[in-house]
Amino acid sequence: MMKILVPVKRVIDAYVKVRVKSDSSGVDLNNIKMDINPFCEIAVEEAIRMKENNLASEIILVSIGGSKSEETLRKGLAMGADRAILIDCGDQELEPLSIAKILKEIATKEAVDLVLMGKQAIDSDNNQTGQMLSALLGWSQGTFVSEVKKDDDGLIVTREVDGGLETISLTIPAVITADLRLNEPRYVKLPNIMKAKKKPLDKMVLADLSIDTTARTKTLKVEEPVARTSGELFEGAANDTVAKLIEKIGNKL
Amino acid sequence: MSILVIAEHDNQSLKTTTLNAITAAKELGDDIHILIIGSNCQTVTDAAVKVNSVTKVILADDTVYEHQLAENVATLIVKVVSNGDYSHVLSPASTFGKNTMPRVSALLDKQMISDIVKIESADTFVRPIYAGNAMATVQTTDDIKILTIRPTAFEVTVAEGGSAGVENISSAGDAKLSAFISQELTKSDRPELGDARIVVSGGRGLGSKENFENLIPALADKLGAGIGASRAAVDAGWVPNDYQVGQTGKQVAPEIYIAIGISGAIQHLAGMKDSKIIVAINKDADAQIFGVADYGIVGDLNEVLPELMSSLK
């Protein structure tokens, strides 16, 4: 049975409208609803299903972020993870390479067999950390995964690739990143939220780990994208509206 | 210093996304090398040497690379970069590039920059964040810049006129961490979603798989268009996953994008709002898609589409 590590990130709620700060220093997150990154939630769900199917012995969550990331960890614990680790880095925004180095340390210390994580966070949209972690650990890599199965030798994963689907086998230990269609995460029930409050949650600060997290990049500015404005709207009978559309773009079709 | 472009290919043809990446490379320098990693990929090499502005083609041809497994491909790229004199290493931000390049970046201890849409200078790049709801200008201090570029943001370099030499290099071997089992590729005679001049895209408003299949392919074929879909249509099982346009699916920027029965969630808009002309057909006048559409028809798609089909005759 496998010991699984699931890294989770606290991000802006997927349905909240993003506003860029007027001084172009970033995105305004003041009083904005935050939640677990959707891809991380899918990874937590998959780990729990593996445990329910007797493939996993323990699920450990880890979040690297501000102190409020504890809420994100509690949500994962309420879903069914066993324990959690918070690595508090305050307001510091760490780059994927630094996050991967920290996760390598945790995965090694906890002697996990599998790291199951989201393919990307919906804030920075980097899609890097899982692949970097896999490289640093020297483990097998299965990205953008929509199905995970266990066989005698290792894991069989189906990946969502540009042309369709690809199935590969992975040796264990492995790093797997979840795509949208891996599963539908469960709703958390109230009694489980209460129970999650009593589950173990270890806190560390970044300085407890001697990892160089010096930033290599600097964000010079964050701006609104070039806005598209709405154009002409045609309403009425189908033959009328289609005729108007054809008049406008018929020569380009 | 040279620029290294990692070729995306299927062992038979050089993908257009590679030609987008070469255009980006040309903004960074004029000694551009293409690295082809594959198996029995002579036709890819033949195509690559002819690409305008390419000065050298480096070929690693070995059965180990037939399916371009990330662990093996990344090791080889790292070897080439370490033995060369490269300022930038580029790949398209396709599933191939996304799978491989972060691995390369970590092995070289560099912080990669993903999904670039604009090059400001040799160390400063613009990339979308928050599903394209914000654009970040990012500067790096890394000596070797590892980049993926968004193909739709860069023109296609002409695949003719070049006469680059080929350097054969040896394989970096099989790490035996993963192995290919099978693939299910969507077969279609229609233009590829990323390359199509027109894209016809369907969403939840179509109501059923049957309706999607009856209406969308017929219109696409009439227009010589590629077919896309919203996440809702893919999740419902109406179309395969690789049809999905959006933040986590494909990004497209065709001349004309026709959104049919798509409400326009921000995650979908992230994948298509750079299209030159956007046409939306939706029965809900308040649908968000109309906020980005150049032309919108408010109406029942089951009436509008047949009318459109007959108008196009």
Coordinates of C-alpha atoms in Angstrom, one line a residue:
Chain A
M1 CA 0.0 0.0 0.0
M2 CA 1.2 3.4 -0.9
K3 CA 1.8 6.5 1.2
I4 CA 0.6 9.5 -0.8
L5 CA 1.6 13.1 -0.5
V6 CA -0.9 15.7 -1.9
P7 CA 0.3 19.3 -2.2
V8 CA -2.5 21.8 -2.2
K9 CA -2.6 25.5 -2.9
R10 CA -5.0 28.2 -1.7
V11 CA -6.0 30.4 -4.6
I12 CA -8.7 32.8 -5.7
D13 CA -12.1 31.1 -6.1
A14 CA -12.5 29.9 -9.7
Y15 CA -15.7 31.9 -10.1
V16 CA -14.6 35.2 -8.8
K17 CA -13.9 38.0 -11.3
V18 CA -10.2 38.9 -11.3
R19 CA -9.3 42.6 -10.8
V20 CA -5.9 44.0 -11.6
K21 CA -4.7 46.6 -9.1
S22 CA -4.6 50.2 -10.4
D23 CA -0.9 50.5 -9.7
S24 CA -0.1 47.4 -11.9
S25 CA 1.6 45.6 -9.0
G26 CA -0.6 42.6 -9.1
V27 CA -4.1 41.2 -8.8
D28 CA -6.3 42.5 -6.0
L29 CA -6.9 39.7 -3.5
N30 CA -8.2 41.9 -0.6
N31 CA -11.5 40.6 0.6
I32 CA -11.7 38.1 -2.2
K33 CA -13.1 34.7 -1.8
M34 CA -10.4 32.1 -1.7
D35 CA -10.6 28.3 -2.0
I36 CA -8.5 25.2 -2.7
N37 CA -7.1 25.2 -6.3
P38 CA -9.6 23.1 -8.3
F39 CA -6.9 20.8 -9.7
C40 CA -5.5 20.2 -6.1
E41 CA -9.0 19.3 -5.0
I42 CA -9.2 16.7 -7.7
A43 CA -5.8 15.3 -6.6
V44 CA -7.0 15.0 -3.0
E45 CA -10.2 13.2 -4.2
E46 CA -8.2 10.7 -6.2
A47 CA -5.9 10.0 -3.2
I48 CA -8.9 9.4 -1.0
R49 CA -10.4 7.0 -3.6
M50 CA -7.1 5.1 -3.8
K51 CA -7.3 4.7 0.0
E52 CA -10.9 3.6 -0.1
N53 CA -9.8 1.0 -2.7
N54 CA -7.1 -0.2 -0.4
L55 CA -4.3 1.1 -2.6
A56 CA -3.1 3.7 -0.1
S57 CA -2.3 3.5 3.6
E58 CA -2.0 7.2 4.4
I59 CA -2.7 10.5 2.8
I60 CA -0.6 13.5 3.8
L61 CA -1.5 17.0 2.7
V62 CA 1.1 19.8 2.4
S63 CA 0.5 23.4 1.7
I64 CA 3.1 26.1 1.2
G65 CA 1.7 29.6 1.7
G66 CA 0.5 32.1 4.2
S67 CA -1.1 31.1 7.5
K68 CA -4.5 31.1 5.9
S69 CA -3.5 28.0 3.9
E70 CA -4.6 26.2 7.0
E71 CA -8.2 26.6 5.8
T72 CA -7.3 24.8 2.6
L73 CA -5.6 22.0 4.5
R74 CA -8.7 21.6 6.7
K75 CA -10.9 21.3 3.7
G76 CA -8.7 18.5 2.4
L77 CA -8.7 16.8 5.8
A78 CA -12.5 17.1 5.8
M79 CA -12.6 15.4 2.4
G80 CA -10.7 12.4 4.0
A81 CA -7.0 13.0 4.1
D82 CA -5.3 11.7 7.3
R83 CA -2.9 14.6 8.3
A84 CA -1.5 17.8 7.1
I85 CA 1.7 19.9 7.0
L86 CA 1.6 23.7 6.7
I87 CA 4.8 25.4 5.6
D88 CA 4.2 29.0 6.4
C89 CA 6.1 31.3 4.1
G90 CA 4.2 34.4 5.0
D91 CA 3.5 36.8 2.1
Q92 CA 6.5 35.5 0.1
E93 CA 5.4 34.3 -3.3
L94 CA 7.6 31.4 -4.1
E95 CA 8.4 30.3 -7.6
P96 CA 7.6 26.7 -8.8
L97 CA 11.3 25.7 -8.7
S98 CA 11.4 26.7 -5.0
I99 CA 8.1 24.9 -4.2
A100 CA 9.4 21.8 -6.0
K101 CA 12.6 21.9 -3.8
I102 CA 10.5 22.2 -0.7
L103 CA 8.2 19.4 -1.8
K104 CA 11.2 17.2 -2.5
E105 CA 12.3 17.6 1.0
I106 CA 8.9 16.7 2.4
A107 CA 8.4 13.7 0.1
T108 CA 11.8 12.4 1.0
K109 CA 11.4 12.9 4.8
E110 CA 7.9 11.3 4.8
A111 CA 9.1 8.5 2.5
V112 CA 6.0 8.7 0.3
D113 CA 5.5 6.4 -2.7
L114 CA 3.4 8.8 -4.7
V115 CA 3.0 12.5 -5.0
L116 CA -0.5 13.3 -6.5
M117 CA -1.0 16.9 -7.3
G118 CA -2.9 19.3 -9.6
K119 CA -1.5 20.0 -13.0
Q120 CA -1.5 23.7 -12.5
A121 CA -2.8 26.4 -10.2
I122 CA -5.4 28.7 -11.6
D123 CA -3.7 31.9 -10.4
S124 CA -0.2 31.7 -11.8
D125 CA -1.1 29.1 -14.5
N126 CA 2.5 27.9 -14.7
N127 CA 1.9 24.1 -15.0
Q128 CA 5.5 23.4 -13.8
T129 CA 5.7 22.2 -10.2
G130 CA 4.9 18.5 -10.6
Q131 CA 7.3 18.0 -13.5
M132 CA 10.0 19.9 -11.6
L133 CA 9.5 17.8 -8.5
S134 CA 9.6 14.6 -10.5
A135 CA 12.9 15.6 -12.1
L136 CA 14.4 16.7 -8.7
L137 CA 13.4 13.4 -7.1
G138 CA 14.4 11.3 -10.2
W139 CA 11.0 9.7 -10.1
S140 CA 8.6 8.7 -13.0
Q141 CA 6.2 11.4 -14.2
G142 CA 2.6 11.2 -15.3
T143 CA 1.1 14.6 -16.2
F144 CA -2.4 15.8 -17.1
V145 CA -3.8 12.5 -16.0
S146 CA -7.5 11.5 -16.4
E147 CA -7.3 7.9 -15.1
V148 CA -5.0 6.1 -12.6
K149 CA -4.8 2.4 -12.1
K150 CA -2.5 0.2 -10.1
D151 CA -1.0 -3.0 -11.5
D152 CA 1.5 -5.5 -10.1
D153 CA 4.5 -3.5 -11.2
G154 CA 3.5 0.1 -10.8
L155 CA 0.8 2.5 -12.0
I156 CA -1.0 2.8 -15.3
V157 CA -2.0 6.4 -16.1
T158 CA -4.0 7.8 -19.0
R159 CA -2.9 11.3 -20.0
E160 CA -4.8 14.1 -21.8
V161 CA -2.6 15.1 -24.7
D162 CA -3.1 17.5 -27.6
G163 CA -4.1 14.7 -30.0
G164 CA -6.3 12.7 -27.7
L165 CA -5.3 10.3 -24.9
E166 CA -2.0 8.5 -24.1
T167 CA -1.6 5.6 -21.7
I168 CA 1.8 5.0 -20.0
S169 CA 3.1 2.9 -17.2
L170 CA 5.0 4.4 -14.3
T171 CA 7.4 2.9 -11.9
I172 CA 6.8 3.6 -8.2
P173 CA 7.7 6.1 -6.6
A174 CA 6.0 8.5 -9.0
V175 CA 4.7 12.0 -9.4
I176 CA 1.3 12.3 -11.0
T177 CA -0.5 15.6 -11.9
A178 CA -4.3 15.6 -12.2
D179 CA -6.3 17.0 -15.1
L180 CA -10.0 18.1 -14.9
R181 CA -11.6 14.8 -15.8
L182 CA -9.8 12.5 -13.3
N183 CA -12.8 12.6 -11.0
E184 CA -15.5 14.8 -9.5
P185 CA -14.5 15.8 -6.0
R186 CA -17.0 14.9 -3.3
Y187 CA -18.9 17.5 -1.2
V188 CA -17.6 17.8 2.3
K189 CA -20.2 16.9 4.9
L190 CA -20.6 18.9 8.1
P191 CA -19.6 16.1 10.6
N192 CA -16.5 15.6 8.5
I193 CA -15.6 19.3 8.9
M194 CA -15.9 18.9 12.6
K195 CA -13.8 15.8 12.6
A196 CA -11.1 17.5 10.4
K197 CA -10.5 20.1 13.1
K198 CA -9.1 17.3 15.3
K199 CA -6.8 15.8 12.7
P200 CA -3.1 16.4 13.1
L201 CA -1.7 19.5 11.3
D202 CA 2.0 20.3 11.7
K203 CA 3.2 23.8 11.2
M204 CA 6.6 24.8 10.0
V205 CA 8.1 28.0 8.8
L206 CA 10.2 28.3 5.7
A207 CA 13.3 28.9 7.8
D208 CA 12.9 25.5 9.4
L209 CA 14.0 24.0 6.0
S210 CA 17.4 25.1 4.7
I211 CA 16.4 25.5 1.1
D212 CA 17.5 28.4 -1.1
T213 CA 14.3 30.0 -2.3
T214 CA 15.8 33.1 -3.8
A215 CA 13.6 34.4 -6.6
R216 CA 15.0 34.2 -10.1
T217 CA 12.3 36.2 -11.7
K218 CA 10.6 39.5 -10.9
T219 CA 7.2 40.6 -12.0
L220 CA 7.7 44.1 -13.3
K221 CA 4.0 44.8 -13.8
V222 CA 0.6 43.1 -14.1
E223 CA -1.9 44.7 -16.4
E224 CA -5.4 44.2 -17.7
P225 CA -5.5 42.3 -21.0
V226 CA -6.5 44.2 -24.1
A227 CA -10.3 44.3 -23.6
R228 CA -12.6 43.0 -26.3
T229 CA -15.8 45.0 -26.4
S230 CA -19.1 43.5 -27.4
G231 CA -20.0 44.2 -31.0
E232 CA -23.3 44.0 -32.8
L233 CA -26.1 41.9 -31.4
F234 CA -28.8 40.6 -33.8
E235 CA -32.2 39.6 -32.3
G236 CA -35.4 38.4 -34.0
A237 CA -36.4 35.7 -36.5
A238 CA -33.6 33.3 -37.5
N239 CA -33.8 34.2 -41.2
D240 CA -33.4 37.9 -40.4
T241 CA -30.5 37.5 -37.9
V242 CA -28.6 35.1 -40.1
A243 CA -29.0 37.5 -43.1
K244 CA -27.5 40.3 -41.0
L245 CA -24.6 38.1 -40.0
I246 CA -23.9 37.0 -43.6
E247 CA -24.0 40.6 -44.7
K248 CA -21.3 41.4 -42.2
I249 CA -18.9 38.4 -42.6
G250 CA -20.3 36.4 -45.5
N251 CA -17.3 37.3 -47.6
K252 CA -14.9 35.8 -45.0
L253 CA -16.7 32.5 -44.6
Chain B
M1 CA 25.2 32.5 -27.8
S2 CA 22.6 30.4 -29.7
I3 CA 18.9 29.8 -29.3
L4 CA 17.7 26.2 -29.0
V5 CA 14.2 25.3 -30.2
I6 CA 12.9 21.9 -29.2
A7 CA 11.0 20.5 -32.2
E8 CA 7.5 19.2 -31.7
H9 CA 6.7 16.4 -34.2
D10 CA 5.2 12.9 -34.5
N11 CA 8.2 11.2 -36.1
Q12 CA 6.7 12.0 -39.5
S13 CA 6.1 15.7 -39.7
L14 CA 7.3 18.8 -38.0
K15 CA 4.3 20.4 -36.2
T16 CA 3.4 23.9 -37.1
T17 CA 3.9 24.9 -33.4
T18 CA 7.6 24.4 -33.9
L19 CA 7.4 27.1 -36.6
N20 CA 5.7 29.4 -34.2
A21 CA 8.5 28.8 -31.7
I22 CA 11.1 29.6 -34.3
T23 CA 9.4 33.0 -34.9
A24 CA 9.8 33.7 -31.2
A25 CA 13.4 32.5 -31.4
K26 CA 14.2 35.0 -34.2
E27 CA 13.2 37.8 -31.8
L28 CA 16.0 36.6 -29.5
G29 CA 18.9 35.9 -31.7
D30 CA 20.0 34.8 -35.2
D31 CA 21.9 31.5 -34.5
I32 CA 18.9 29.2 -34.2
H33 CA 19.3 25.5 -33.7
I34 CA 16.4 23.0 -33.8
L35 CA 16.7 19.8 -31.7
I36 CA 14.8 16.9 -33.0
I37 CA 14.3 14.0 -30.5
G38 CA 12.5 11.0 -32.0
S39 CA 12.7 7.6 -33.7
N40 CA 13.0 7.1 -37.4
C41 CA 12.2 10.7 -37.9
Q42 CA 14.2 11.4 -41.1
T43 CA 11.2 13.2 -42.8
V44 CA 11.1 15.6 -39.8
T45 CA 14.8 16.3 -40.2
D46 CA 14.3 16.9 -43.9
A47 CA 11.6 19.4 -43.2
A48 CA 13.6 21.1 -40.4
V49 CA 16.7 21.8 -42.5
K50 CA 14.6 23.8 -44.9
V51 CA 13.1 26.1 -42.3
N52 CA 14.1 29.7 -42.9
S53 CA 16.5 31.1 -40.4
V54 CA 17.6 27.8 -38.9
T55 CA 21.4 27.5 -38.7
K56 CA 21.7 23.9 -37.4
V57 CA 19.5 20.8 -36.9
I58 CA 20.6 18.5 -34.1
L59 CA 19.1 15.0 -34.3
A60 CA 18.9 12.4 -31.7
D61 CA 17.2 9.4 -33.4
D62 CA 16.7 6.4 -31.2
T63 CA 13.8 4.0 -30.6
V64 CA 13.9 5.1 -27.0
Y65 CA 12.4 8.4 -28.1
E66 CA 9.6 7.0 -30.2
H67 CA 6.9 8.2 -27.8
Q68 CA 8.9 11.1 -26.4
L69 CA 8.6 10.1 -22.7
A70 CA 9.4 13.2 -20.6
E71 CA 12.1 11.6 -18.4
N72 CA 14.2 10.5 -21.4
V73 CA 13.6 13.5 -23.5
A74 CA 14.4 15.9 -20.7
T75 CA 17.7 14.2 -20.0
L76 CA 18.8 14.5 -23.6
I77 CA 17.8 18.2 -23.8
V78 CA 19.8 18.9 -20.6
K79 CA 22.8 17.2 -22.2
V80 CA 22.6 19.3 -25.4
V81 CA 22.2 22.5 -23.4
S82 CA 25.1 21.7 -21.1
N83 CA 27.4 20.9 -24.0
G84 CA 26.3 24.0 -26.0
D85 CA 26.3 27.7 -25.6
Y86 CA 22.7 28.6 -25.4
S87 CA 21.1 31.7 -24.0
H88 CA 17.5 30.5 -24.5
V89 CA 15.8 27.1 -24.9
L90 CA 12.3 27.3 -26.3
S91 CA 9.4 24.9 -27.0
P92 CA 5.8 25.4 -27.8
A93 CA 3.4 25.5 -24.8
S94 CA 1.7 22.4 -26.1
T95 CA 1.1 19.3 -24.0
F96 CA 4.5 18.1 -25.3
G97 CA 6.3 21.3 -24.1
K98 CA 4.4 21.5 -20.9
N99 CA 5.3 17.9 -20.1
T100 CA 9.0 18.2 -20.9
M101 CA 10.3 21.7 -20.3
P102 CA 9.7 22.1 -16.5
R103 CA 11.7 18.9 -16.1
V104 CA 14.6 20.4 -18.2
S105 CA 14.3 23.6 -16.2
A106 CA 14.6 21.8 -12.8
L107 CA 17.5 19.7 -13.9
L108 CA 19.4 22.8 -15.0
D109 CA 18.3 24.6 -11.8
K110 CA 16.6 27.4 -13.8
Q111 CA 13.1 28.9 -13.2
M112 CA 11.3 28.4 -16.5
I113 CA 8.8 31.0 -17.8
S114 CA 5.6 29.4 -19.2
D115 CA 3.3 30.3 -22.0
I116 CA 4.9 33.5 -23.3
V117 CA 2.8 35.7 -25.6
K118 CA 5.3 38.5 -26.1
I119 CA 9.0 39.0 -25.9
E120 CA 10.0 42.5 -24.5
S121 CA 13.7 41.8 -24.5
A122 CA 16.2 39.0 -24.0
D123 CA 15.2 38.6 -20.3
T124 CA 11.7 40.1 -20.1
F125 CA 8.6 38.4 -21.3
V126 CA 4.8 38.8 -21.1
R127 CA 2.6 35.9 -20.1
P128 CA -1.1 35.5 -19.2
I129 CA -2.0 34.7 -15.6
Y130 CA -5.4 34.1 -14.0
A131 CA -6.8 32.5 -17.1
G132 CA -5.8 35.4 -19.2
N133 CA -7.6 37.9 -17.0
A134 CA -4.3 39.6 -16.3
M135 CA -1.0 39.9 -18.2
A136 CA 2.2 39.7 -16.2
T137 CA 5.5 41.2 -17.5
V138 CA 8.3 39.0 -16.0
Q139 CA 12.0 39.6 -15.9
T140 CA 14.5 36.7 -15.2
T141 CA 18.0 36.7 -13.9
D142 CA 18.7 33.1 -15.0
D143 CA 21.6 32.9 -17.4
I144 CA 19.9 30.2 -19.5
K145 CA 16.2 31.1 -20.1
I146 CA 13.9 28.1 -20.4
L147 CA 10.7 29.2 -22.1
T148 CA 7.5 27.8 -23.6
I149 CA 5.7 30.1 -26.0
R150 CA 2.0 30.2 -26.8
P151 CA 1.9 29.2 -30.5
T152 CA -1.1 31.5 -31.3
A153 CA 0.9 34.5 -30.2
F154 CA 3.6 34.1 -32.8
E155 CA 3.4 33.8 -36.6
V156 CA 4.5 30.7 -38.4
T157 CA 8.0 30.9 -39.9
V158 CA 8.2 29.9 -43.5
A159 CA 9.3 26.3 -43.8
E160 CA 11.4 27.0 -46.9
G161 CA 14.6 28.7 -48.0
G162 CA 16.8 27.3 -45.3
S163 CA 19.8 25.0 -45.7
A164 CA 20.9 24.0 -42.3
G165 CA 23.4 21.2 -41.6
V166 CA 22.5 18.2 -39.5
E167 CA 24.4 17.1 -36.5
N168 CA 23.6 13.6 -35.3
I169 CA 24.0 13.0 -31.6
S170 CA 23.9 9.9 -29.5
S171 CA 21.0 8.8 -27.4
A172 CA 21.0 9.6 -23.6
G173 CA 19.5 6.2 -23.0
D174 CA 16.4 4.9 -21.3
A175 CA 15.8 5.8 -17.6
K176 CA 13.2 3.0 -17.5
L177 CA 11.0 5.1 -15.2
S178 CA 8.0 5.1 -17.5
A179 CA 6.9 3.2 -20.6
F180 CA 4.4 3.8 -23.4
I181 CA 1.4 1.5 -23.5
S182 CA -1.1 2.9 -26.0
Q183 CA -2.7 6.0 -27.5
E184 CA -6.1 6.9 -28.7
L185 CA -5.6 9.8 -31.1
T186 CA -8.7 11.6 -32.5
K187 CA -8.7 11.0 -36.2
S188 CA -10.1 13.7 -38.4
D189 CA -9.8 15.1 -41.9
R190 CA -10.7 18.5 -40.6
P191 CA -8.0 21.2 -39.9
E192 CA -6.3 20.9 -36.6
L193 CA -7.9 23.1 -34.0
G194 CA -4.7 25.1 -33.5
D195 CA -4.1 25.7 -37.2
A196 CA -7.7 26.2 -38.5
R197 CA -8.6 29.5 -40.2
I198 CA -12.2 29.1 -38.8
V199 CA -13.2 27.3 -35.7
V200 CA -16.8 26.1 -35.0
S201 CA -17.1 25.4 -31.3
G202 CA -20.1 23.9 -29.4
G203 CA -21.2 24.0 -25.8
R204 CA -23.9 23.0 -23.4
G205 CA -26.6 24.9 -25.3
L206 CA -26.6 22.1 -27.9
G207 CA -28.3 19.9 -25.3
S208 CA -27.2 16.5 -26.4
K209 CA -24.4 14.5 -28.0
E210 CA -26.8 13.8 -30.9
N211 CA -27.5 17.4 -31.5
F212 CA -23.8 18.3 -31.3
E213 CA -23.0 15.6 -33.9
N214 CA -25.9 16.6 -36.1
L215 CA -25.2 20.3 -36.2
I216 CA -21.5 21.1 -35.5
P217 CA -19.6 18.9 -37.9
A218 CA -21.9 19.8 -40.8
L219 CA -21.3 23.5 -40.3
A220 CA -17.6 22.9 -39.8
D221 CA -17.3 21.0 -43.0
K222 CA -19.2 23.6 -45.0
L223 CA -16.8 26.2 -43.8
G224 CA -13.6 24.1 -43.9
A225 CA -13.3 24.7 -40.2
G226 CA -11.9 22.9 -37.2
I227 CA -14.1 21.8 -34.3
G228 CA -13.8 23.0 -30.7
A229 CA -15.9 22.6 -27.6
S230 CA -16.5 24.0 -24.2
R231 CA -15.6 22.1 -21.1
A232 CA -19.2 21.3 -20.5
A233 CA -19.5 19.5 -23.8
V234 CA -16.3 17.5 -23.2
D235 CA -17.3 16.6 -19.6
A236 CA -20.7 15.5 -20.9
G237 CA -18.9 13.0 -23.2
W238 CA -20.2 14.6 -26.4
V239 CA -16.7 15.1 -27.8
P240 CA -13.1 13.9 -27.0
N241 CA -11.0 15.8 -24.5
D242 CA -8.7 17.3 -27.1
Y243 CA -11.6 19.4 -28.5
Q244 CA -11.6 21.5 -25.4
V245 CA -10.8 25.2 -25.8
G246 CA -10.0 27.2 -22.7
Q247 CA -7.6 27.9 -19.8
T248 CA -6.6 24.3 -19.4
G249 CA -7.5 23.1 -22.9
K250 CA -6.3 24.5 -26.2
Q251 CA -5.7 28.1 -26.9
V252 CA -6.8 29.1 -30.4
A253 CA -6.8 32.4 -32.3
P254 CA -8.4 31.7 -35.7
E255 CA -9.6 34.4 -38.1
I256 CA -13.2 33.5 -37.2
Y257 CA -14.3 31.7 -34.0
I258 CA -18.0 30.7 -34.0
A259 CA -19.2 29.9 -30.5
I260 CA -22.5 28.0 -30.5
G261 CA -24.5 27.4 -27.3
I262 CA -21.5 28.5 -25.3
S263 CA -22.2 30.7 -22.3
G264 CA -18.6 32.1 -22.1
A265 CA -17.2 31.2 -18.7
I266 CA -13.9 33.0 -18.1
Q267 CA -12.1 29.7 -18.4
H268 CA -13.4 29.3 -21.9
L269 CA -12.8 32.9 -22.9
A270 CA -9.1 32.4 -21.9
G271 CA -8.8 30.0 -24.8
M272 CA -10.3 32.0 -27.6
K273 CA -10.5 35.7 -26.9
D274 CA -7.5 36.4 -29.2
S275 CA -9.5 35.2 -32.2
K276 CA -9.7 37.9 -34.9
I277 CA -13.5 37.8 -35.3
I278 CA -15.8 36.2 -32.7
V279 CA -19.3 35.2 -33.6
A280 CA -21.7 33.9 -30.9
I281 CA -25.0 32.2 -31.2
N282 CA -26.9 31.8 -27.9
K283 CA -30.5 32.0 -26.8
D284 CA -29.6 34.0 -23.6
A285 CA -29.0 37.7 -24.4
D286 CA -27.2 38.0 -21.1
A287 CA -24.6 35.3 -21.9
Q288 CA -21.1 36.4 -21.1
I289 CA -19.9 35.3 -24.6
F290 CA -21.7 38.3 -26.1
G291 CA -19.3 40.5 -24.1
V292 CA -16.4 39.5 -26.3
A293 CA -18.3 38.7 -29.6
D294 CA -18.0 41.0 -32.6
Y295 CA -21.3 39.6 -33.9
G296 CA -23.9 37.9 -31.8
I297 CA -27.2 36.2 -32.7
V298 CA -29.6 35.9 -29.9
G299 CA -31.8 33.0 -30.8
D300 CA -32.5 29.3 -30.7
L301 CA -29.5 27.5 -32.2
N302 CA -31.8 24.8 -33.5
E303 CA -33.4 27.4 -35.8
V304 CA -30.4 29.6 -36.4
L305 CA -28.0 26.9 -37.5
P306 CA -30.2 25.4 -40.2
E307 CA -30.8 28.9 -41.5
L308 CA -27.1 29.5 -41.5
M309 CA -26.4 26.3 -43.4
S310 CA -28.9 27.1 -46.1
S311 CA -27.6 30.7 -46.4
L312 CA -24.1 29.3 -47.0
K313 CA -25.2 27.2 -50.0

